[in-house]
Amino acid sequence: MTKCKRCRERAEVQLRSHNTAFCRPCFIMFFERQVERAISRNQMLTRDDRILVAVSGGKDSLALWHVLAAQGYQTTGFHLSLGIGDYSAQSRAATEAFASARGLPLIVEDLETAEEDITIPTVVGLTRRQPCAACGKIKRHSFDRAAYEHGFNVLATGHNLDDEAARLMGNVLRWQCTQLAKQSPVLRPTHPKFATKIRPLYLRSEYETAVYAFFQGIPYVVDECPNSTGATQLTYKELLNRLEVQMPGTKQAFVKDFHRLAQPAFSTTADTPPNDCTECGMPSYGSICSFCSLVREVRIKKERTRASA
Ligand code: SF4
Ligand SMILES: [Zn+2]
Ligand SMILES: [Zn+2]
């Protein structure tokens, strides 16, 4: 029987990357302490911060919200419903159930009932863009705008170690220096309308967050988004998982050492500060932001489709 490294009771979780094992209560304590350590080491939060937590209904974002709320931070959830059939319906239901069970405030926006129909299937159908590229753009803009309009100074997302390692691999393989400069667990605002962006789970693996959510009895959406199959990120994740099996701790070292040793060398290549978008007023690197330019493209394509019908 494998024993818990902390209390010597029977272990329920083995973490090969940390060469350790824990019983249920000790794992919960380990996970929460590690998150708190990431927050304090990177000076992510203070008790006065008003935090908007982007919650998809998946294990990572719900686990993050659970930890932050339990540690007494001032949190509000923000859920963007993407209009992706059953997946979006289940995601919204899981998020709403989580918030109401804990009495936590939640803001929900639905792309299906928004002024402009920009659900992911509509955008992809009309513009032929990659679903995840379009989705990422819409989510980033919606999170930024929601944080600004509702007066939150911090925006927290549930990206985990596997997400960070896959993103890092993609950026390194193509030497995306501007992206590498911005790949940080905490991004300070470069514009008055931006909130500080934080990723407190950046060193917690997908496995750890799944175990934590399960141990805490958090019902989350298990099904993956139908667009995730074939996404480049998934290819990188599979590759990194193969490395991790052979060499436990690879992902942790890859991400941790990037931030410690390599990232400072890229930070000088960061973008110049953004201006205001002439359409929506949010920060933009051109005269109109990439979200408004996407909306404009969708509008034009819709008009063309209508005219040719
Ligand atoms: S898999 Fe792609 S389309 Fe689906 S929610 Fe994630 S980013 Fe959006
Ligand atoms: Zn124990
Ligand atoms: Zn705009």
CSV table of C-alpha atoms and ligand atoms in Angstrom, one decimal:
chain,number,residue,atom,x,y,z
A,1,MET,CA,0.0,0.0,0.0
A,2,THR,CA,1.3,3.4,-1.0
A,3,LYS,CA,1.3,5.7,2.0
A,4,CYS,CA,0.6,9.5,2.1
A,5,LYS,CA,3.9,11.3,2.3
A,6,ARG,CA,2.4,13.7,4.9
A,7,CYS,CA,0.4,11.7,7.3
A,8,ARG,CA,1.3,8.0,6.4
A,9,GLU,CA,-2.4,7.1,5.9
A,10,ARG,CA,-3.4,5.2,2.7
A,11,ALA,CA,-2.6,7.4,-0.3
A,12,GLU,CA,-5.3,8.0,-2.9
A,13,VAL,CA,-3.3,10.2,-5.4
A,14,GLN,CA,0.2,9.6,-6.8
A,15,LEU,CA,2.0,12.5,-8.3
A,16,ARG,CA,4.9,11.1,-10.3
A,17,SER,CA,6.0,14.6,-11.4
A,18,HIS,CA,6.5,15.5,-7.7
A,19,ASN,CA,7.6,12.0,-6.7
A,20,THR,CA,5.0,12.0,-4.0
A,21,ALA,CA,1.6,10.6,-2.9
A,22,PHE,CA,-1.2,11.9,-0.7
A,23,CYS,CA,-4.4,10.9,1.0
A,24,ARG,CA,-7.5,12.9,0.2
A,25,PRO,CA,-7.3,15.6,2.9
A,26,CYS,CA,-3.5,16.0,2.4
A,27,PHE,CA,-3.9,16.3,-1.4
A,28,ILE,CA,-6.5,19.1,-1.0
A,29,MET,CA,-4.2,20.9,1.4
A,30,PHE,CA,-1.2,20.4,-1.0
A,31,PHE,CA,-3.2,21.7,-4.0
A,32,GLU,CA,-4.6,24.8,-2.2
A,33,ARG,CA,-1.2,25.7,-0.7
A,34,GLN,CA,0.5,25.4,-4.1
A,35,VAL,CA,-2.1,27.7,-5.6
A,36,GLU,CA,-1.7,30.2,-2.8
A,37,ARG,CA,2.1,30.0,-3.2
A,38,ALA,CA,1.8,30.8,-7.0
A,39,ILE,CA,-0.4,33.8,-6.1
A,40,SER,CA,2.0,35.2,-3.5
A,41,ARG,CA,5.2,34.5,-5.4
A,42,ASN,CA,3.9,36.3,-8.4
A,43,GLN,CA,2.1,39.0,-6.4
A,44,MET,CA,-1.1,38.2,-8.3
A,45,LEU,CA,-3.7,39.3,-5.7
A,46,THR,CA,-4.4,41.3,-2.6
A,47,ARG,CA,-7.5,40.9,-0.4
A,48,ASP,CA,-8.8,44.3,-1.8
A,49,ASP,CA,-8.8,43.1,-5.4
A,50,ARG,CA,-12.2,42.7,-7.2
A,51,ILE,CA,-11.7,39.5,-9.2
A,52,LEU,CA,-13.7,38.4,-12.2
A,53,VAL,CA,-13.2,34.6,-12.7
A,54,ALA,CA,-13.8,33.4,-16.3
A,55,VAL,CA,-15.6,30.1,-15.8
A,56,SER,CA,-16.4,27.7,-18.6
A,57,GLY,CA,-18.0,25.0,-16.6
A,58,GLY,CA,-15.0,22.7,-16.9
A,59,LYS,CA,-12.8,21.4,-14.0
A,60,ASP,CA,-10.0,24.0,-14.2
A,61,SER,CA,-12.1,27.2,-14.0
A,62,LEU,CA,-14.5,25.8,-11.4
A,63,ALA,CA,-11.6,24.4,-9.3
A,64,LEU,CA,-10.0,27.9,-9.5
A,65,TRP,CA,-13.1,29.7,-8.5
A,66,HIS,CA,-13.6,27.2,-5.6
A,67,VAL,CA,-10.1,27.8,-4.2
A,68,LEU,CA,-10.2,31.6,-4.6
A,69,ALA,CA,-13.6,31.9,-2.9
A,70,ALA,CA,-12.6,29.4,-0.1
A,71,GLN,CA,-9.5,31.5,0.5
A,72,GLY,CA,-11.7,34.6,1.1
A,73,TYR,CA,-10.9,36.5,-2.1
A,74,GLN,CA,-13.7,38.7,-3.6
A,75,THR,CA,-14.8,36.8,-6.6
A,76,THR,CA,-17.5,37.0,-9.2
A,77,GLY,CA,-17.8,34.4,-12.0
A,78,PHE,CA,-18.2,35.3,-15.7
A,79,HIS,CA,-19.6,32.7,-18.1
A,80,LEU,CA,-19.7,33.3,-21.8
A,81,SER,CA,-22.1,30.9,-23.6
A,82,LEU,CA,-20.6,30.2,-27.0
A,83,GLY,CA,-23.6,28.7,-28.8
A,84,ILE,CA,-22.0,25.4,-29.4
A,85,GLY,CA,-25.1,23.1,-29.1
A,86,ASP,CA,-25.3,20.7,-26.2
A,87,TYR,CA,-21.7,21.4,-25.0
A,88,SER,CA,-22.6,25.1,-24.4
A,89,ALA,CA,-25.9,24.2,-22.7
A,90,GLN,CA,-24.2,21.7,-20.3
A,91,SER,CA,-21.4,24.2,-19.6
A,92,ARG,CA,-23.8,27.0,-18.7
A,93,ALA,CA,-25.9,24.6,-16.5
A,94,ALA,CA,-22.8,23.3,-14.6
A,95,THR,CA,-21.5,26.9,-14.0
A,96,GLU,CA,-24.9,28.1,-12.8
A,97,ALA,CA,-25.4,25.1,-10.5
A,98,PHE,CA,-21.9,25.7,-9.0
A,99,ALA,CA,-22.6,29.4,-8.4
A,100,SER,CA,-26.0,28.9,-6.9
A,101,ALA,CA,-24.9,26.0,-4.6
A,102,ARG,CA,-22.3,28.2,-3.1
A,103,GLY,CA,-24.2,31.5,-3.2
A,104,LEU,CA,-21.5,33.1,-5.4
A,105,PRO,CA,-22.3,36.0,-7.8
A,106,LEU,CA,-22.2,35.0,-11.5
A,107,ILE,CA,-22.5,37.1,-14.7
A,108,VAL,CA,-23.7,35.2,-17.8
A,109,GLU,CA,-23.5,36.4,-21.4
A,110,ASP,CA,-24.9,34.4,-24.2
A,111,LEU,CA,-23.6,34.8,-27.8
A,112,GLU,CA,-26.9,33.4,-29.0
A,113,THR,CA,-29.0,36.2,-27.6
A,114,ALA,CA,-26.4,38.9,-28.1
A,115,GLU,CA,-27.2,41.9,-30.3
A,116,GLU,CA,-24.9,40.5,-33.0
A,117,ASP,CA,-25.2,36.8,-33.8
A,118,ILE,CA,-21.6,35.7,-33.3
A,119,THR,CA,-21.9,32.2,-32.0
A,120,ILE,CA,-18.9,30.1,-32.8
A,121,PRO,CA,-20.8,28.0,-35.4
A,122,THR,CA,-22.1,31.1,-37.1
A,123,VAL,CA,-18.7,32.8,-37.3
A,124,VAL,CA,-17.0,29.6,-38.5
A,125,GLY,CA,-19.7,28.9,-41.1
A,126,LEU,CA,-19.5,32.4,-42.5
A,127,THR,CA,-15.8,33.3,-42.3
A,128,ARG,CA,-14.2,29.8,-42.6
A,129,ARG,CA,-11.9,30.7,-39.7
A,130,GLN,CA,-10.5,28.0,-37.4
A,131,PRO,CA,-13.1,27.6,-34.6
A,132,CYS,CA,-10.5,28.0,-31.7
A,133,ALA,CA,-8.9,31.0,-33.3
A,134,ALA,CA,-12.3,32.8,-33.6
A,135,CYS,CA,-13.4,31.6,-30.2
A,136,GLY,CA,-10.2,32.8,-28.5
A,137,LYS,CA,-10.7,36.2,-30.0
A,138,ILE,CA,-14.3,36.5,-28.9
A,139,LYS,CA,-13.6,35.2,-25.4
A,140,ARG,CA,-10.6,37.5,-24.9
A,141,HIS,CA,-12.6,40.6,-25.9
A,142,SER,CA,-15.7,39.5,-23.9
A,143,PHE,CA,-13.6,38.9,-20.7
A,144,ASP,CA,-11.8,42.2,-21.1
A,145,ARG,CA,-15.0,44.1,-21.7
A,146,ALA,CA,-16.9,42.4,-18.9
A,147,ALA,CA,-14.1,43.2,-16.4
A,148,TYR,CA,-14.0,46.8,-17.5
A,149,GLU,CA,-17.7,47.4,-17.6
A,150,HIS,CA,-18.4,45.7,-14.2
A,151,GLY,CA,-15.4,47.4,-12.5
A,152,PHE,CA,-13.2,44.4,-11.8
A,153,ASN,CA,-9.5,45.1,-11.6
A,154,VAL,CA,-8.3,41.5,-11.9
A,155,LEU,CA,-9.3,38.8,-14.4
A,156,ALA,CA,-8.5,35.2,-13.4
A,157,THR,CA,-8.5,32.3,-15.8
A,158,GLY,CA,-8.2,28.6,-15.1
A,159,HIS,CA,-5.3,27.8,-17.5
A,160,ASN,CA,-3.4,24.8,-16.0
A,161,LEU,CA,0.1,23.5,-16.5
A,162,ASP,CA,-0.8,21.4,-19.5
A,163,ASP,CA,-2.3,24.5,-21.2
A,164,GLU,CA,0.8,26.6,-20.4
A,165,ALA,CA,3.2,23.9,-21.6
A,166,ALA,CA,1.3,23.4,-24.9
A,167,ARG,CA,1.1,27.1,-25.5
A,168,LEU,CA,4.9,27.5,-24.7
A,169,MET,CA,5.7,24.7,-27.1
A,170,GLY,CA,3.7,26.3,-29.9
A,171,ASN,CA,5.4,29.7,-29.3
A,172,VAL,CA,8.9,28.2,-29.1
A,173,LEU,CA,8.4,26.0,-32.2
A,174,ARG,CA,7.7,29.1,-34.2
A,175,TRP,CA,9.8,31.6,-32.1
A,176,GLN,CA,6.8,33.8,-31.5
A,177,CYS,CA,8.8,36.4,-29.6
A,178,THR,CA,5.9,38.8,-28.9
A,179,GLN,CA,3.8,35.9,-27.6
A,180,LEU,CA,6.7,34.7,-25.5
A,181,ALA,CA,7.0,38.1,-24.0
A,182,LYS,CA,3.4,38.0,-23.0
A,183,GLN,CA,3.3,34.4,-21.7
A,184,SER,CA,3.3,35.1,-18.0
A,185,PRO,CA,1.1,33.9,-15.1
A,186,VAL,CA,0.5,37.6,-14.3
A,187,LEU,CA,0.1,40.3,-16.9
A,188,ARG,CA,-0.1,43.9,-15.7
A,189,PRO,CA,-2.5,46.2,-17.6
A,190,THR,CA,-1.0,48.1,-20.5
A,191,HIS,CA,-4.1,50.2,-20.9
A,192,PRO,CA,-6.5,51.8,-18.3
A,193,LYS,CA,-9.4,49.6,-19.6
A,194,PHE,CA,-7.4,46.4,-19.1
A,195,ALA,CA,-7.5,44.4,-15.8
A,196,THR,CA,-4.5,42.5,-14.4
A,197,LYS,CA,-4.7,39.0,-15.9
A,198,ILE,CA,-3.7,36.1,-13.7
A,199,ARG,CA,-3.4,32.3,-14.1
A,200,PRO,CA,-3.1,30.9,-10.6
A,201,LEU,CA,-3.2,27.3,-11.8
A,202,TYR,CA,-0.3,27.7,-14.2
A,203,LEU,CA,1.8,25.1,-12.4
A,204,ARG,CA,-1.0,22.7,-11.5
A,205,SER,CA,-1.5,19.8,-14.0
A,206,GLU,CA,-4.7,18.9,-15.6
A,207,TYR,CA,-4.7,15.7,-13.6
A,208,GLU,CA,-4.3,17.6,-10.3
A,209,THR,CA,-7.2,19.9,-11.1
A,210,ALA,CA,-9.4,17.0,-12.1
A,211,VAL,CA,-8.6,15.2,-8.8
A,212,TYR,CA,-9.1,18.3,-6.8
A,213,ALA,CA,-12.5,19.0,-8.4
A,214,PHE,CA,-13.5,15.3,-7.8
A,215,PHE,CA,-12.4,15.4,-4.2
A,216,GLN,CA,-14.3,18.6,-3.6
A,217,GLY,CA,-17.4,17.2,-5.2
A,218,ILE,CA,-17.6,19.8,-7.9
A,219,PRO,CA,-19.8,18.6,-10.7
A,220,TYR,CA,-18.1,19.9,-13.9
A,221,VAL,CA,-18.6,19.3,-17.6
A,222,VAL,CA,-16.6,16.2,-18.6
A,223,ASP,CA,-17.3,16.3,-22.3
A,224,GLU,CA,-14.8,18.3,-24.3
A,225,CYS,CA,-15.9,20.9,-26.8
A,226,PRO,CA,-16.5,19.2,-30.2
A,227,ASN,CA,-14.1,21.7,-31.8
A,228,SER,CA,-11.2,20.6,-29.6
A,229,THR,CA,-10.5,17.4,-31.6
A,230,GLY,CA,-7.8,18.2,-34.2
A,231,ALA,CA,-6.9,21.5,-32.5
A,232,THR,CA,-3.1,22.2,-32.6
A,233,GLN,CA,-3.0,22.6,-28.8
A,234,LEU,CA,-4.2,19.0,-28.4
A,235,THR,CA,-1.3,17.7,-30.6
A,236,TYR,CA,1.2,19.6,-28.4
A,237,LYS,CA,-0.5,18.2,-25.3
A,238,GLU,CA,-0.3,14.6,-26.5
A,239,LEU,CA,3.4,15.1,-27.3
A,240,LEU,CA,4.1,16.6,-23.9
A,241,ASN,CA,2.2,13.8,-22.2
A,242,ARG,CA,4.4,11.2,-24.0
A,243,LEU,CA,7.5,13.1,-22.7
A,244,GLU,CA,6.0,13.2,-19.2
A,245,VAL,CA,5.5,9.4,-19.1
A,246,GLN,CA,9.1,8.9,-20.0
A,247,MET,CA,10.4,11.8,-17.9
A,248,PRO,CA,8.1,12.8,-15.0
A,249,GLY,CA,8.3,16.5,-14.2
A,250,THR,CA,9.1,17.6,-17.8
A,251,LYS,CA,6.1,19.9,-18.1
A,252,GLN,CA,6.7,21.5,-14.7
A,253,ALA,CA,10.3,22.1,-15.5
A,254,PHE,CA,9.6,23.4,-19.0
A,255,VAL,CA,7.1,26.0,-17.8
A,256,LYS,CA,8.8,26.9,-14.5
A,257,ASP,CA,12.3,27.3,-16.0
A,258,PHE,CA,10.9,29.3,-18.9
A,259,HIS,CA,9.5,31.9,-16.5
A,260,ARG,CA,12.6,31.8,-14.3
A,261,LEU,CA,15.3,31.8,-17.0
A,262,ALA,CA,14.1,32.6,-20.4
A,263,GLN,CA,11.0,34.8,-20.2
A,264,PRO,CA,12.9,38.0,-19.0
A,265,ALA,CA,15.0,37.9,-22.2
A,266,PHE,CA,11.8,38.2,-24.3
A,267,SER,CA,10.0,40.8,-22.2
A,268,THR,CA,11.9,43.6,-24.1
A,269,THR,CA,10.1,42.6,-27.3
A,270,ALA,CA,6.6,43.4,-25.8
A,271,ASP,CA,4.1,45.3,-27.9
A,272,THR,CA,3.7,49.1,-27.7
A,273,PRO,CA,0.7,50.0,-25.6
A,274,PRO,CA,-2.7,49.8,-27.3
A,275,ASN,CA,-5.0,52.7,-28.4
A,276,ASP,CA,-8.8,52.8,-28.2
A,277,CYS,CA,-10.8,51.0,-30.8
A,278,THR,CA,-12.9,53.5,-32.8
A,279,GLU,CA,-15.9,51.1,-32.8
A,280,CYS,CA,-16.1,49.7,-29.3
A,281,GLY,CA,-13.7,51.9,-27.3
A,282,MET,CA,-11.8,48.9,-25.9
A,283,PRO,CA,-8.0,48.7,-26.2
A,284,SER,CA,-6.8,48.0,-29.8
A,285,TYR,CA,-3.5,47.8,-31.7
A,286,GLY,CA,-5.1,49.1,-34.9
A,287,SER,CA,-7.8,51.7,-35.5
A,288,ILE,CA,-10.4,49.0,-34.8
A,289,CYS,CA,-9.8,46.0,-32.6
A,290,SER,CA,-9.6,42.5,-33.9
A,291,PHE,CA,-13.0,41.6,-32.3
A,292,CYS,CA,-14.8,44.5,-34.1
A,293,SER,CA,-13.1,43.6,-37.3
A,294,LEU,CA,-14.4,40.0,-36.9
A,295,VAL,CA,-17.9,41.3,-36.2
A,296,ARG,CA,-17.6,43.5,-39.3
A,297,GLU,CA,-16.6,40.6,-41.5
A,298,VAL,CA,-19.5,38.5,-40.2
A,299,ARG,CA,-21.9,41.3,-40.9
A,300,ILE,CA,-20.6,41.7,-44.5
A,301,LYS,CA,-20.8,37.9,-45.1
A,302,LYS,CA,-24.3,37.7,-43.7
A,303,GLU,CA,-25.4,40.5,-46.0
A,304,ARG,CA,-23.9,38.8,-49.0
A,305,THR,CA,-25.5,35.5,-48.1
A,306,ARG,CA,-28.9,37.3,-47.8
A,307,ALA,CA,-28.4,39.1,-51.1
A,308,SER,CA,-27.6,35.9,-53.0
A,309,ALA,CA,-30.5,33.9,-51.4
B,1,SF4,S1,-12.1,24.0,-28.1
B,1,SF4,FE1,-11.9,25.8,-29.3
B,1,SF4,S2,-14.0,26.3,-30.0
B,1,SF4,FE2,-14.2,24.9,-28.2
B,1,SF4,S3,-14.3,26.3,-26.4
B,1,SF4,FE3,-12.1,25.7,-26.7
B,1,SF4,S4,-11.3,27.4,-27.9
B,1,SF4,FE4,-13.6,27.5,-28.1
B,2,ZN,ZN,-2.3,12.4,4.4
B,3,ZN,ZN,-13.5,47.1,-30.9
